[in-house]
CSV table of C-alpha atoms in Angstrom, one decimal:
chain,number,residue,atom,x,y,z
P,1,UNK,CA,33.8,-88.1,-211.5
P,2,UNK,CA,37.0,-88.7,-209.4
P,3,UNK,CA,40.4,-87.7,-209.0
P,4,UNK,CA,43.0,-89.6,-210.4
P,5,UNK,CA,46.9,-89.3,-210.2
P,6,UNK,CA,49.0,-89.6,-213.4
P,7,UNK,CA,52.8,-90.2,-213.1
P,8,UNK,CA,54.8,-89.7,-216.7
P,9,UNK,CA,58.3,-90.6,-216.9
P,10,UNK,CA,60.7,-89.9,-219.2
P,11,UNK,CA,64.7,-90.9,-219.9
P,12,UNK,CA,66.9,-88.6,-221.3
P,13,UNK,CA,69.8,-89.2,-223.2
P,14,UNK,CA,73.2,-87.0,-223.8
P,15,UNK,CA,76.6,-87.8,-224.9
P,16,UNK,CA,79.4,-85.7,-223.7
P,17,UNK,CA,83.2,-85.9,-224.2
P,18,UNK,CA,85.6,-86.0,-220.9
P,19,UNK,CA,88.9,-86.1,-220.9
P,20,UNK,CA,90.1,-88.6,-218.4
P,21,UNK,CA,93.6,-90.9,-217.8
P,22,UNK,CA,91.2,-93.8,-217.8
P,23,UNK,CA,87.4,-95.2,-218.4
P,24,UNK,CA,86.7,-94.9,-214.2
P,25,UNK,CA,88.0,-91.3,-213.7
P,26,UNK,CA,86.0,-90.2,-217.0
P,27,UNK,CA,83.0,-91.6,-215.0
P,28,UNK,CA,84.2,-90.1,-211.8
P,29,UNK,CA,84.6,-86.6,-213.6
P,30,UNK,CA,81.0,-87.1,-215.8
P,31,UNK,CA,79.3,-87.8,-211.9
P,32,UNK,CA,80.8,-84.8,-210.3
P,33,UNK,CA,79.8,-82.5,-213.0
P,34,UNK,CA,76.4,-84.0,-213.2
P,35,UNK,CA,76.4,-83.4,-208.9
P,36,UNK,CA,77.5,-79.8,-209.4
P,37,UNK,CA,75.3,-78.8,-212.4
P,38,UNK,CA,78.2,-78.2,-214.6
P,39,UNK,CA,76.8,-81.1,-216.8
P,40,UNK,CA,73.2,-80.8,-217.8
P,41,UNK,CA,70.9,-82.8,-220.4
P,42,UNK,CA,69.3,-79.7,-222.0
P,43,UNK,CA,67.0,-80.7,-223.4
P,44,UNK,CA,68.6,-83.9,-224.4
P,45,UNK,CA,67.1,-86.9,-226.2
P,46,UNK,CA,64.1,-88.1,-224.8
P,47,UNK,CA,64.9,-92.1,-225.2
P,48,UNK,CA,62.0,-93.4,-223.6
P,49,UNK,CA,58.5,-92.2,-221.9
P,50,UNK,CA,56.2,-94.2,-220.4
P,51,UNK,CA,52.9,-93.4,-218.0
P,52,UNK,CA,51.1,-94.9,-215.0
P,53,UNK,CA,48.0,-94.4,-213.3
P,54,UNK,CA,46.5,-94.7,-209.7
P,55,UNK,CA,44.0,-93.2,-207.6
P,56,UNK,CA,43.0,-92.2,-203.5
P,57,UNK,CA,41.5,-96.0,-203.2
P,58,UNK,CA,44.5,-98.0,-204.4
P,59,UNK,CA,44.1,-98.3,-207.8
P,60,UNK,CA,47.0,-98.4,-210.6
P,61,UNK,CA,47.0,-98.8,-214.1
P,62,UNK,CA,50.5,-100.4,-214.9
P,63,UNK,CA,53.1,-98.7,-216.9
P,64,UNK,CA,53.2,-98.6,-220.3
P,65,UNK,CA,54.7,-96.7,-223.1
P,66,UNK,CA,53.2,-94.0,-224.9
């Protein structure tokens, strides 16, 4: 029996309204909240999740979604 590493990956999803003179400082503001935690995905819609595998000698199962 052996060890093996699982990696899981998931994308979350989240709409949220800014109010902004234009599309690039909408953005601008949306980054800086994300940066400062005053925008969180909680819990968000989970858009996509996929898994990988791989162990100590170097072997790896490619990704797939699950």
């Amino acid at each position: 029996m052996g060890k093996f590493h699982i990696v899981i990956e998931e994308t979350v999803s989240e709409t949220f309204e800014i109010e902004a003179r234009n599309i690039q400082e909408a953005l601008n503001i949306a980054k800086k909240g994300y940066d400062n935690c005053d925008i969180v995905l909680s819990p968000g819609q989970v858009t996509e999740k996929r898994i990988s595998a791989y162990d100590d000698d170097g072997n790896t199962v490619d990704w797939h979604e699950f």
